[in-house]
Coordinates of C-alpha atoms in Angstrom, one line a residue:
M1069 CA -13.8 -9.1 -24.8
K1070 CA -13.4 -12.6 -23.3
G1071 CA -10.4 -14.6 -21.8
R1072 CA -7.1 -13.3 -20.5
N1073 CA -8.0 -9.5 -21.8
S1074 CA -11.1 -9.2 -19.8
I1075 CA -11.4 -6.7 -17.0
Q1076 CA -12.8 -9.3 -14.6
F1077 CA -10.0 -11.7 -15.3
R1078 CA -7.3 -9.1 -14.7
I1079 CA -9.0 -8.2 -11.6
I1080 CA -9.2 -11.7 -10.3
T1081 CA -5.5 -12.4 -11.2
G1082 CA -4.4 -9.0 -9.6
L1083 CA -6.1 -9.8 -6.4
L1084 CA -4.8 -13.3 -6.2
L1085 CA -1.1 -12.4 -6.7
I1086 CA -1.5 -9.6 -4.0
L1087 CA -3.2 -12.1 -1.8
L1088 CA -0.2 -14.8 -2.3
L1089 CA 2.4 -12.2 -2.0
S1090 CA 1.0 -10.7 1.2
V1091 CA 0.4 -14.0 2.7
G1092 CA 3.9 -15.1 1.7
V1093 CA 5.4 -11.7 2.9
S1094 CA 3.4 -12.1 6.2
I1095 CA 4.2 -15.6 7.0
Y1096 CA 8.1 -15.1 6.2
L1097 CA 8.2 -11.9 8.4
T1098 CA 6.2 -13.4 11.3
T1099 CA 8.2 -16.8 11.4
A1100 CA 11.4 -14.9 10.8
N1101 CA 10.8 -12.5 13.8
Q1102 CA 9.5 -15.6 15.8
K1103 CA 12.7 -17.6 15.0
S1104 CA 14.9 -14.7 15.8
N1105 CA 13.5 -14.0 19.2
L1106 CA 13.4 -17.8 20.0
L1107 CA 17.1 -17.8 18.8
D1108 CA 18.0 -14.7 21.2
A1109 CA 16.2 -16.6 24.2
S1110 CA 18.4 -19.6 23.5
Q1111 CA 21.2 -17.6 23.1
R1112 CA 20.5 -15.9 26.8
T1113 CA 19.3 -19.2 28.2
L1114 CA 22.6 -20.6 27.3
A1115 CA 24.8 -17.9 28.4
V1116 CA 23.1 -18.3 31.8
N1117 CA 23.2 -21.8 32.0
N1118 CA 27.2 -21.9 31.0
E1119 CA 27.6 -19.2 33.5
M1120 CA 25.9 -21.4 36.2
L1121 CA 27.8 -24.6 34.8
N1122 CA 31.3 -23.0 35.1
T1123 CA 30.7 -21.5 38.5
T1124 CA 29.5 -25.1 39.5
I1125 CA 32.7 -26.9 38.1
R1126 CA 35.0 -24.1 39.4
N1127 CA 33.6 -24.6 43.1
I1128 CA 34.1 -28.5 42.6
M1129 CA 38.0 -28.1 41.5
L1130 CA 38.4 -25.4 44.2
S1131 CA 37.5 -28.5 46.6
G1132 CA 40.1 -30.5 44.7
E1133 CA 37.5 -32.8 43.6
A1134 CA 38.5 -33.5 39.8
P1135 CA 36.3 -36.9 39.7
I1136 CA 33.3 -35.2 40.8
A1137 CA 33.6 -32.5 38.5
N1138 CA 34.1 -35.2 35.5
R1139 CA 30.9 -36.8 36.6
T1140 CA 29.2 -33.5 36.9
M1141 CA 30.0 -32.8 33.4
E1142 CA 29.0 -36.5 32.1
D1143 CA 25.8 -35.8 33.7
F1144 CA 25.4 -32.6 32.1
R1145 CA 25.8 -34.1 28.9
K1146 CA 22.8 -36.3 29.3
I1147 CA 20.6 -33.4 29.5
T1148 CA 18.0 -33.1 26.5
G1149 CA 19.4 -30.9 23.9
F1150 CA 23.1 -31.0 25.0
L1151 CA 25.1 -32.5 22.0
E1152 CA 28.5 -31.5 23.7
F1153 CA 29.8 -30.0 26.9
E1154 CA 33.5 -29.9 27.4
L1155 CA 36.2 -28.0 29.0
Y1156 CA 39.4 -27.3 27.0
R1157 CA 42.8 -26.1 27.9
T1158 CA 44.5 -23.1 26.0
D1159 CA 46.3 -25.5 24.0
G1160 CA 43.1 -26.9 22.5
S1161 CA 43.4 -30.1 24.3
T1162 CA 40.5 -31.5 26.9
A1163 CA 40.9 -31.2 30.3
F1164 CA 41.5 -33.8 32.7
N1165 CA 42.8 -36.3 29.7
D1166 CA 46.4 -36.5 31.5
Y1167 CA 48.1 -35.8 34.5
D1168 CA 50.1 -32.7 33.2
T1169 CA 48.0 -30.3 35.4
L1170 CA 48.0 -32.2 38.2
N1171 CA 51.8 -32.5 38.3
F1172 CA 52.3 -28.8 37.9
V1173 CA 49.7 -28.1 40.8
N1174 CA 51.5 -30.5 43.0
D1175 CA 54.8 -29.0 42.2
Y1176 CA 53.6 -25.3 42.5
Q1177 CA 52.2 -25.4 45.8
S1178 CA 53.1 -27.9 48.7
M1179 CA 49.7 -27.3 50.9
V1180 CA 47.9 -30.3 49.4
M1181 CA 49.2 -33.0 47.4
F1182 CA 46.5 -34.2 44.8
D1183 CA 46.2 -38.0 43.8
Q1184 CA 45.9 -39.2 40.5
T1185 CA 42.6 -40.2 39.5
P1186 CA 41.0 -41.9 36.4
R1187 CA 41.5 -39.4 33.1
V1188 CA 39.1 -38.9 30.3
E1189 CA 39.4 -39.7 26.4
G1190 CA 41.7 -36.9 25.2
R1191 CA 40.6 -35.0 22.3
S1192 CA 41.7 -31.6 20.7
I1193 CA 39.9 -28.4 19.2
D1194 CA 41.4 -25.9 17.0
T1195 CA 38.4 -23.8 15.5
E1196 CA 38.2 -20.2 14.4
D1197 CA 35.8 -19.5 17.3
F1198 CA 38.0 -21.5 20.0
Q1199 CA 40.9 -19.2 18.7
Q1200 CA 38.6 -15.9 18.8
V1201 CA 38.0 -16.5 22.3
L1202 CA 41.5 -16.7 23.4
M1203 CA 42.4 -13.8 21.3
N1204 CA 39.3 -11.5 22.6
K1205 CA 39.0 -13.2 25.8
T1206 CA 35.4 -12.9 25.5
P1207 CA 32.4 -15.4 24.6
V1208 CA 31.7 -16.4 21.1
I1209 CA 28.4 -17.8 20.1
S1210 CA 28.1 -19.5 16.7
L1211 CA 24.7 -20.7 15.1
N1212 CA 24.5 -23.1 12.1
E1213 CA 21.4 -23.3 10.7
D1214 CA 22.4 -26.3 8.3
T1215 CA 22.6 -28.7 11.2
R1216 CA 20.4 -26.8 13.4
E1217 CA 23.0 -26.3 16.2
M1218 CA 24.2 -23.5 18.4
E1219 CA 27.9 -23.6 19.8
Y1220 CA 29.0 -21.4 22.8
Y1221 CA 32.3 -20.6 23.9
F1222 CA 33.2 -18.9 27.2
P1223 CA 36.7 -18.2 28.3
I1224 CA 37.7 -19.9 31.9
L1225 CA 39.4 -17.1 33.5
N1226 CA 42.3 -17.4 36.0
F1227 CA 40.7 -16.0 39.1
A1228 CA 42.5 -15.1 42.5
E1229 CA 41.5 -18.4 44.1
C1230 CA 42.6 -20.4 41.2
R1231 CA 46.1 -18.8 41.0
V1232 CA 46.6 -20.4 44.3
C1233 CA 47.0 -23.6 42.6
H1234 CA 47.7 -22.9 38.8
G1235 CA 49.9 -20.0 39.2
D1236 CA 49.5 -16.4 37.6
D1237 CA 51.2 -16.8 34.4
E1238 CA 47.9 -17.2 32.0
F1239 CA 45.0 -15.1 32.3
I1240 CA 42.8 -17.7 30.8
R1241 CA 42.6 -21.3 32.1
G1242 CA 40.6 -22.7 29.4
V1243 CA 37.6 -22.6 27.3
S1244 CA 34.3 -24.0 28.1
H1245 CA 32.3 -25.3 25.2
F1246 CA 28.7 -26.1 24.7
R1247 CA 26.9 -27.4 21.6
I1248 CA 23.0 -27.7 21.8
S1249 CA 20.5 -28.8 19.3
L1250 CA 17.9 -26.2 18.1
D1251 CA 15.5 -28.9 16.5
S1252 CA 12.7 -28.1 18.9
I1253 CA 13.0 -24.5 18.1
Y1254 CA 12.9 -25.1 14.3
D1255 CA 10.1 -27.5 14.8
Q1256 CA 8.1 -24.8 16.8
V1257 CA 8.8 -22.3 14.0
R1258 CA 7.5 -24.6 11.4
R1259 CA 4.7 -25.4 13.1
A1260 CA 3.9 -21.6 13.9
G1261 CA 4.2 -21.2 10.3
V1262 CA 1.8 -23.7 9.2
L1263 CA -0.7 -22.4 11.7
M1264 CA -0.1 -18.8 10.3
A1265 CA -0.2 -20.2 6.7
V1266 CA -3.8 -21.6 7.3
Y1267 CA -5.0 -18.8 9.3
F1268 CA -3.7 -16.1 6.7
V1269 CA -5.0 -18.3 3.8
S1270 CA -8.2 -18.4 5.4
V1271 CA -8.6 -14.7 5.8
G1272 CA -7.3 -14.0 2.4
V1273 CA -9.9 -16.4 0.8
I1274 CA -12.7 -14.5 2.8
L1275 CA -11.1 -11.2 2.0
F1276 CA -10.7 -12.0 -1.7
T1277 CA -14.2 -13.3 -2.1
W1278 CA -15.5 -9.9 -0.4
I1279 CA -13.4 -7.9 -2.8
L1280 CA -14.3 -9.8 -5.6
L1281 CA -18.1 -9.4 -5.0
L1282 CA -17.8 -5.6 -4.2
M1283 CA -15.6 -5.3 -7.4
H1284 CA -18.3 -7.1 -9.5
R1285 CA -21.0 -5.0 -8.0
T1286 CA -19.3 -1.5 -8.0
I1287 CA -17.3 -1.8 -11.0
I1288 CA -17.4 -4.8 -13.5
K1289 CA -21.4 -4.8 -13.6
P1290 CA -21.7 -1.2 -14.2
V1291 CA -19.0 -1.3 -17.0
L1292 CA -20.7 -4.2 -18.5
D1293 CA -24.1 -2.1 -18.4
I1294 CA -22.5 0.9 -19.9
G1295 CA -20.9 -1.3 -22.7
E1296 CA -24.2 -2.8 -23.4
T1297 CA -25.9 0.6 -23.7
V1298 CA -23.1 1.7 -25.9
N1299 CA -23.5 -1.3 -28.0
I1300 CA -27.4 -0.7 -28.3
A1301 CA -26.6 2.9 -29.0
A1302 CA -24.0 1.7 -32.2
T1303 CA -27.3 0.0 -33.8
G1304 CA -28.9 3.5 -34.3
N1305 CA -31.1 3.5 -30.9
L1306 CA -30.0 6.9 -29.5
D1307 CA -32.8 7.2 -27.4
I1308 CA -31.2 4.9 -24.6
Q1309 CA -29.5 6.0 -21.9
V1310 CA -27.2 4.4 -18.9
D1311 CA -29.5 4.0 -15.8
L1312 CA -26.9 4.6 -13.2
D1313 CA -26.9 7.1 -10.5
R1314 CA -23.7 7.2 -8.6
N1315 CA -21.5 10.1 -7.4
D1316 CA -18.1 8.1 -8.4
E1317 CA -16.0 7.6 -11.0
V1318 CA -18.2 4.9 -12.7
G1319 CA -21.2 7.5 -12.5
E1320 CA -19.0 10.2 -14.2
L1321 CA -18.2 7.8 -16.9
A1322 CA -22.2 7.0 -17.3
G1323 CA -22.6 10.6 -17.3
R1324 CA -20.0 11.1 -20.1
V1325 CA -21.5 7.9 -22.1
N1326 CA -25.2 9.5 -21.8
H1327 CA -23.8 13.1 -22.8
M1328 CA -22.2 11.2 -25.8
I1329 CA -25.3 9.5 -26.7
S1330 CA -27.4 12.8 -26.4
G1331 CA -24.8 14.7 -28.7
L1332 CA -25.3 11.9 -31.3
R1333 CA -28.9 12.1 -31.1
E1334 CA -28.4 16.1 -31.4
R1335 CA -26.3 15.5 -34.3
R1336 CA -28.6 13.1 -35.9
D1337 CA -31.5 15.6 -35.5
L1338 CA -29.1 18.4 -36.9
E1339 CA -28.3 16.5 -39.9
L1340 CA -32.0 16.2 -40.6
Q1341 CA -32.5 19.9 -40.1
N1342 CA -29.8 20.7 -42.3
K1343 CA -31.0 18.3 -45.1
V1344 CA -34.2 20.1 -44.8
I1345 CA -32.4 23.4 -45.0
E1346 CA -30.3 22.3 -48.0
T1347 CA -33.2 21.2 -49.7
R1348 CA -34.9 24.6 -49.1
L1349 CA -31.6 26.4 -50.2
E1350 CA -31.6 24.5 -53.4
E1351 CA -35.1 25.5 -54.1
N1352 CA -33.9 29.0 -53.4
R1353 CA -31.3 28.8 -55.5
K1354 CA -33.3 27.7 -58.4
Y1355 CA -35.6 30.6 -57.4
L1356 CA -32.8 33.0 -57.4
D1357 CA -31.3 31.9 -60.7
H1358 CA -34.3 32.7 -62.6
I1359 CA -35.7 35.9 -60.8
K1360 CA -35.2 38.7 -62.9
E1361 CA -34.5 40.9 -59.5
G1362 CA -31.5 42.0 -57.3
L1363 CA -32.3 39.8 -54.2
L1364 CA -29.4 38.7 -51.5
L1365 CA -29.7 37.3 -48.1
L1366 CA -27.6 38.9 -45.2
N1367 CA -26.2 36.9 -42.1
S1368 CA -26.0 38.0 -38.7
E1369 CA -22.7 39.8 -39.0
R1370 CA -24.5 41.9 -41.8
R1371 CA -22.6 40.2 -44.6
I1372 CA -23.8 38.7 -48.0
T1373 CA -24.2 35.0 -47.9
G1374 CA -24.0 32.8 -51.0
Q1375 CA -28.0 33.2 -51.4
Y1376 CA -28.3 35.9 -53.9
S1377 CA -29.8 36.2 -57.3
V1378 CA -27.7 35.6 -60.5
F1379 CA -29.5 38.8 -61.7
L1380 CA -27.6 40.6 -59.1
T1381 CA -24.2 39.6 -60.4
K1382 CA -25.1 40.8 -63.9
L1383 CA -26.5 44.0 -62.7
F1384 CA -23.4 44.9 -60.7
M1385 CA -21.1 43.2 -63.0
R1386 CA -19.0 41.3 -60.3
E1387 CA -19.1 37.6 -59.0
D1388 CA -17.3 38.1 -55.7
I1389 CA -20.4 39.3 -53.5
A1390 CA -20.4 36.7 -51.0
G1391 CA -18.8 37.8 -47.8
L1392 CA -18.9 41.6 -48.6
S1393 CA -20.7 44.0 -46.3
L1394 CA -23.8 45.6 -47.7
A1395 CA -22.3 49.0 -47.4
D1396 CA -19.0 47.7 -49.2
F1397 CA -21.2 46.3 -51.9
I1398 CA -23.7 49.2 -52.5
Y1399 CA -20.9 52.0 -51.6
P1400 CA -17.6 50.5 -52.4
D1401 CA -16.0 54.2 -52.3
A1402 CA -15.8 54.8 -48.3
E1403 CA -14.7 58.2 -48.6
R1404 CA -17.4 59.4 -51.3
F1405 CA -20.2 57.7 -49.7
A1406 CA -19.4 58.1 -45.9
D1407 CA -22.8 59.6 -44.8
E1408 CA -24.6 56.8 -46.8
R1409 CA -22.6 53.9 -45.5
R1410 CA -23.1 55.4 -41.7
D1411 CA -26.9 55.6 -42.2
L1412 CA -27.1 52.2 -43.9
D1413 CA -25.0 50.5 -41.1
G1414 CA -27.3 52.2 -38.4
F1415 CA -30.4 50.9 -40.1
L1416 CA -28.8 47.4 -40.4
E1417 CA -28.0 47.6 -36.5
M1418 CA -31.6 48.5 -35.8
L1419 CA -33.0 45.9 -38.2
F1420 CA -31.0 42.9 -36.6
T1421 CA -31.1 43.9 -33.0
N1422 CA -34.3 45.6 -32.4
K1423 CA -37.0 43.0 -31.4
T1424 CA -39.6 45.3 -30.0
A1425 CA -40.3 48.0 -32.6
D1426 CA -42.8 47.6 -35.5
M1427 CA -41.2 46.1 -39.0
D1428 CA -43.1 49.0 -41.0
M1429 CA -41.8 51.6 -38.7
I1430 CA -38.2 50.5 -39.1
M1431 CA -38.6 49.9 -42.7
S1432 CA -39.9 53.5 -43.1
I1433 CA -36.4 54.7 -42.0
N1434 CA -34.8 52.6 -44.8
P1435 CA -32.0 54.8 -46.4
L1436 CA -32.5 52.6 -49.5
N1437 CA -35.8 53.0 -49.5
E1438 CA -35.9 55.8 -52.2
A1439 CA -32.3 55.5 -53.0
V1440 CA -30.9 55.9 -56.9
L1441 CA -27.8 53.8 -57.5
Q1442 CA -25.7 55.1 -60.4
L1443 CA -23.9 52.0 -61.9
D1444 CA -21.1 51.9 -64.2
Q1445 CA -22.9 51.1 -67.3
D1446 CA -24.8 54.5 -66.6
N1447 CA -28.2 52.7 -65.8
E1448 CA -30.5 53.3 -63.0

């Protein structure tokens, strides 16, 4: 059978599907794991950098150098990968955008009076992550895969040295916000995915070719050879056999096919023998139909077969002879002729089972040898 229904086509299709599925799953799992590891590393790096930057800004602010803090933050924003770096007050406005905090500090303490310096552009923030930091007082990391960006919100706590100038009314002074680009990470994952795809496809093609050749050698070709042998046997050549000597499932199949062909050959020979036997039986039947003697044939079970003379049915005045034991046929009265029946059964047992004694000796003890049967019509 050709086309899509052939075993070879199904095997190739199945192997291709398995190969594609395996390669796809392997690439997906590997790239996903690599991406997860890179993002985790970026989060840890961002947290460390944030802690370092916050410490730097805090130390600068403790020295009362707000302009230096602003310039430092501006320089941080120029670092490759940093999209945003800002300090926000708890109300969501950017730090250093007005003089409210400066005036509060000058009014709260009288040790140092800070001068007014240039302010930054004012902005505000009110995102869900920002509010979550204020509520839980813990850092929040947000990943946006659509824009390939990561945001980090870190609470700026009101430490003891900070409370000297800012008072102790608030536990959190503000929120440090970072936003970085993850383009380099995604590009790295993409390049790794392409490299792994090339690798897995190359290995898959080699593996696919090897499996296909192995399948063709161990399964497809032997099956085709078995099919060809069956086709030849179907034409009537029952002397053919599958030439395959293997101790596996295909070898077992070949053995069964050979056994089937041998069985068909034996059946053919048996049919020929049966035809010969039937021909002989027909000849015997003609002979038995015309002979004027009472002849019958017993089988191995000591019962009368269908081969008996017509004269016998007329002599005994009955047609239901076939299938009867010889004792039942000759001595139908079992109680009256118990001894005769026993002697007859013993003789037949010896006749059918003894293979060494001389036949003349066996026939000399035949209980019917000199027996006289009284028939219903009073004839002997």
